[in-house]
Coordinates of C-alpha atoms in Angstrom, one line a residue:
X1 CA 0.0 0.0 0.0
X2 CA 1.5 3.3 -1.1
X3 CA 2.2 5.8 1.7
X4 CA 5.0 7.7 -0.1
X5 CA 4.4 11.5 -0.5
X6 CA 6.4 11.8 -3.7
X7 CA 5.5 10.0 -6.8
X8 CA 8.2 10.0 -9.4
X9 CA 7.5 12.1 -12.6
X10 CA 8.0 9.8 -15.6
X11 CA 11.2 10.3 -17.4
X12 CA 9.9 8.8 -20.6
X13 CA 8.2 11.0 -22.9
X14 CA -21.0 -3.6 -18.9
X15 CA -22.0 -2.5 -16.3
X16 CA -23.6 -5.0 -14.2
X17 CA -26.2 -3.9 -11.6
X18 CA -25.2 -6.9 -9.5
X19 CA -21.6 -7.8 -8.8
X20 CA -20.0 -9.4 -11.8
X21 CA -17.7 -12.1 -10.5
X22 CA -15.6 -14.6 -12.5
X23 CA -14.2 -17.4 -10.5
X24 CA -11.5 -19.7 -11.7
X25 CA -10.2 -23.0 -10.3
X26 CA -6.9 -22.4 -12.1
X27 CA -3.7 -22.3 -10.0
X28 CA -3.8 -18.5 -10.1
X29 CA -0.2 -18.2 -11.1
X30 CA 0.2 -14.8 -12.9
X31 CA 0.8 -15.2 -16.6
X32 CA 2.9 -12.8 -18.6
X33 CA 0.7 -10.1 -20.1
X34 CA 0.3 -9.7 -23.8
X35 CA 0.4 -6.4 -25.7
X36 CA -3.1 -6.9 -27.1
X37 CA -6.0 -8.4 -25.1
X38 CA -9.7 -9.0 -25.7
X39 CA -11.7 -8.2 -28.8
X40 CA -12.7 -4.6 -28.1
X41 CA -10.5 -2.0 -29.7
X42 CA -8.8 0.9 -28.0
X43 CA -10.5 3.3 -30.4
X44 CA -14.0 2.0 -29.6
X45 CA -13.4 2.4 -25.9
X46 CA -11.8 5.9 -26.2
X47 CA -14.7 7.1 -28.3
X48 CA -17.0 6.6 -25.2
X49 CA -14.8 8.6 -22.9
X50 CA -14.3 11.8 -24.9
X51 CA -16.3 13.9 -22.3
X52 CA -16.3 13.9 -18.6
X53 CA -19.2 13.9 -16.1
X54 CA -17.1 14.6 -13.1
X55 CA -18.1 12.5 -10.0
X56 CA -15.1 13.4 -7.8
X57 CA -15.5 16.4 -5.5
X58 CA -12.2 17.8 -6.7
X59 CA -9.3 17.0 -9.0
X60 CA -6.1 15.0 -8.5
X61 CA -2.5 15.7 -9.1
X62 CA -0.5 13.2 -11.2
X63 CA 2.6 13.9 -9.1
X64 CA 3.3 15.7 -5.9
X65 CA 4.8 18.7 -7.7
X66 CA 2.1 19.1 -10.3
X67 CA -1.2 21.0 -10.0
X68 CA -4.5 19.2 -9.6
X69 CA -5.9 18.6 -13.1
X70 CA -7.4 15.1 -13.2
X71 CA -11.1 14.4 -12.6
X72 CA -12.7 11.1 -11.9
X73 CA -15.5 10.8 -14.5
X74 CA -18.7 8.7 -14.4
X75 CA -20.3 6.6 -17.2
X76 CA -22.9 3.9 -17.2
X77 CA -21.3 1.0 -15.5
X78 CA -17.8 2.5 -15.1
X79 CA -15.7 5.3 -13.9
X80 CA -12.6 6.6 -15.7
X81 CA -9.8 9.1 -15.7
X82 CA -7.0 10.2 -18.0
X83 CA -3.6 10.6 -16.5
X84 CA 0.0 9.6 -16.5
X85 CA 1.4 6.3 -15.4
X86 CA 3.8 6.0 -12.5
X87 CA 5.2 2.5 -11.7
X88 CA 4.1 0.6 -8.7
X89 CA 6.5 -2.2 -7.8
X90 CA 5.1 -3.0 -4.3
X91 CA 4.2 -6.4 -3.1
X92 CA 6.1 -9.6 -3.3
X93 CA 9.9 -9.1 -3.4
X94 CA 11.3 -10.2 -6.7
X95 CA 14.4 -9.5 -8.8
X96 CA 12.6 -6.6 -10.5
X97 CA 10.8 -5.2 -7.5
X98 CA 12.7 -4.7 -4.4
X99 CA 14.4 -2.1 -2.2
X100 CA 17.3 -1.8 -4.6
X101 CA 15.3 -1.3 -7.8
X102 CA 12.6 0.9 -6.2
X103 CA 13.5 3.7 -3.7
X104 CA 9.8 3.7 -2.5
X105 CA 9.4 -0.1 -2.4
X106 CA 7.0 -1.6 0.1
X107 CA 6.5 -5.3 0.7
X108 CA 2.7 -5.2 0.8
X109 CA -0.3 -4.2 -1.4
X110 CA -3.7 -3.1 -0.3
X111 CA -5.3 -6.3 -1.7
X112 CA -3.8 -9.8 -1.4
X113 CA -3.7 -13.0 -3.4
X114 CA -6.0 -15.9 -2.5
X115 CA -3.1 -17.4 -0.5
X116 CA -2.9 -14.3 1.6
X117 CA 0.4 -13.0 0.0
X118 CA 0.7 -9.5 -1.4
X119 CA 0.3 -9.2 -5.2
X120 CA 3.3 -9.6 -7.5
X121 CA 3.8 -6.3 -9.4
X122 CA 6.3 -7.6 -12.0
X123 CA 3.9 -10.3 -13.3
X124 CA 0.4 -9.2 -12.5
X125 CA -1.2 -6.3 -14.3
X126 CA -2.9 -4.2 -11.6
X127 CA -3.9 -0.5 -11.1
X128 CA -3.5 1.7 -8.1
X129 CA -6.5 3.8 -7.0
X130 CA -6.3 6.8 -4.7
X131 CA -7.0 6.1 -1.1
X132 CA -10.5 7.3 -0.1
X133 CA -10.7 10.9 0.8
X134 CA -13.0 13.9 0.6
X135 CA -12.1 14.1 -3.1
X136 CA -13.4 10.6 -3.9
X137 CA -14.2 7.3 -2.2
X138 CA -13.6 4.5 -4.7
X139 CA -15.7 1.9 -2.7
X140 CA -18.7 4.2 -2.7
X141 CA -18.5 4.2 -6.5
X142 CA -18.7 0.4 -6.8
X143 CA -14.9 -0.1 -7.2
X144 CA -13.3 -2.8 -5.1
X145 CA -10.1 -4.9 -4.9
X146 CA -10.0 -7.3 -7.8
X147 CA -12.2 -5.0 -9.9
X148 CA -11.5 -5.1 -13.6
X149 CA -9.8 -2.1 -15.3
X150 CA -9.2 -1.5 -19.0
X151 CA -6.0 0.4 -19.3
X152 CA -5.5 2.1 -22.7
X153 CA -2.3 3.6 -24.1
X154 CA -0.9 4.1 -27.6
X155 CA -3.9 2.3 -29.2
X156 CA -3.4 -0.8 -26.9
X157 CA -5.9 -2.2 -24.4
X158 CA -4.5 -4.0 -21.4
X159 CA -6.8 -5.5 -18.8
X160 CA -5.8 -5.3 -15.1
X161 CA -7.3 -5.5 -11.7
X162 CA -7.6 -3.0 -8.9
X163 CA -4.6 -4.1 -6.8
X164 CA -3.3 -1.3 -4.6
X165 CA -4.2 2.1 -3.1
X166 CA -2.0 5.1 -3.2
X167 CA -1.8 8.7 -1.9
X168 CA -5.2 10.3 -1.5
X169 CA -4.4 13.3 -3.7
X170 CA -2.5 11.7 -6.5
X171 CA -3.8 9.5 -9.4
X172 CA -2.2 7.6 -12.3
X173 CA -0.2 4.5 -11.2
X174 CA -0.1 0.9 -12.2
X175 CA 2.1 -2.2 -11.7
X176 CA 5.3 -3.0 -13.4
X177 CA 3.5 -5.7 -15.4
X178 CA 0.9 -3.3 -16.7
X179 CA 3.4 -0.8 -18.0
X180 CA 5.5 -3.5 -19.6
X181 CA 2.6 -5.0 -21.5
X182 CA 1.7 -1.5 -22.8
X183 CA 5.2 -0.8 -24.0
X184 CA 5.8 1.7 -21.2
X185 CA 9.2 1.7 -19.5
X186 CA 8.4 -0.3 -16.3
X187 CA 11.4 0.8 -14.3
X188 CA 10.0 1.9 -10.9
X189 CA 12.6 4.7 -10.5
X190 CA 12.8 6.3 -13.9
X191 CA 10.1 4.6 -16.0
X192 CA 6.4 5.4 -16.6
X193 CA 4.9 8.0 -19.0
X194 CA 3.9 11.6 -18.4
X195 CA 0.5 11.4 -20.1
X196 CA -1.8 9.6 -22.5
X197 CA -3.1 6.8 -20.3
X198 CA -6.8 6.2 -19.9
X199 CA -8.1 4.0 -17.0
X200 CA -11.7 2.6 -17.3
X201 CA -12.8 0.9 -14.1
X202 CA -15.9 -1.3 -14.3
X203 CA -18.2 -0.9 -11.4
X204 CA -19.2 -3.9 -9.3
X205 CA -16.8 -6.3 -11.0
X206 CA -14.4 -8.6 -9.3
X207 CA -12.0 -11.3 -10.4
X208 CA -11.5 -14.3 -8.1
X209 CA -8.8 -15.2 -7.5
X210 CA -7.4 -11.7 -7.9
X211 CA -4.1 -13.0 -9.3
X212 CA -5.7 -14.9 -12.2
X213 CA -4.9 -12.6 -15.1
X214 CA -6.6 -14.7 -17.7
X215 CA -9.9 -14.4 -15.7
X216 CA -9.4 -10.6 -15.7
X217 CA -9.1 -10.6 -19.5
X218 CA -12.1 -12.8 -20.0
X219 CA -14.4 -10.8 -17.7
X220 CA -12.9 -7.5 -18.9
X221 CA -13.7 -8.3 -22.5
X222 CA -17.3 -9.0 -21.5
X223 CA -17.6 -5.8 -19.5
X224 CA -16.0 -3.7 -22.3
X225 CA -18.6 -5.0 -24.8
X226 CA -21.4 -4.1 -22.4
X227 CA -19.8 -0.7 -21.8
X228 CA -19.9 0.0 -25.5
X229 CA -23.6 -1.0 -25.6
X230 CA -24.6 1.1 -22.6
X231 CA -22.9 4.3 -23.4

């Protein structure tokens, strides 16, 4: 769980009324993420989020030193925001994510695997949501740990889960694996991208077990199709 007060600026330039849950009996071992997932195109999703019905009580900064410019927007069955991507390498300690590779490394995530262990940032695509505050409370909006997210960048769609929480005034962060799959430099210290990332979070969705990425892709594709129909 992020508690750092400084998020590194990047150096590199549907809806279901009831909870939608997809359960898998697979081992849950994270699979490497591909650069293209599902059947819904980035262009079709982006066409539905060209305007913002702001549901947050204020705006977020993308980094500690920037001004607050990012709103959380509401759509039928989803919320979304457009921001940067900082790299979250928290969770299980690996060769790519540890105290040596990430100056802000923490050995835990807000949400855990089915075996109780923290998530593994270098192999599981997940997104960080701002901790609840007077600006916005993600749980009140139907967003929960394991919820499905369509992350869009450079005409690519990557499905991820809500896996961690971050500072309550900063937005725009995802795991090492999410960045790598989208062609973004995943280095937690000097990677990420300054802009151009769209995050669409599907309300009342949940993947179980949270670490099963193939389940996230399957459910995400279903929810993305419904999102297009309902908006």
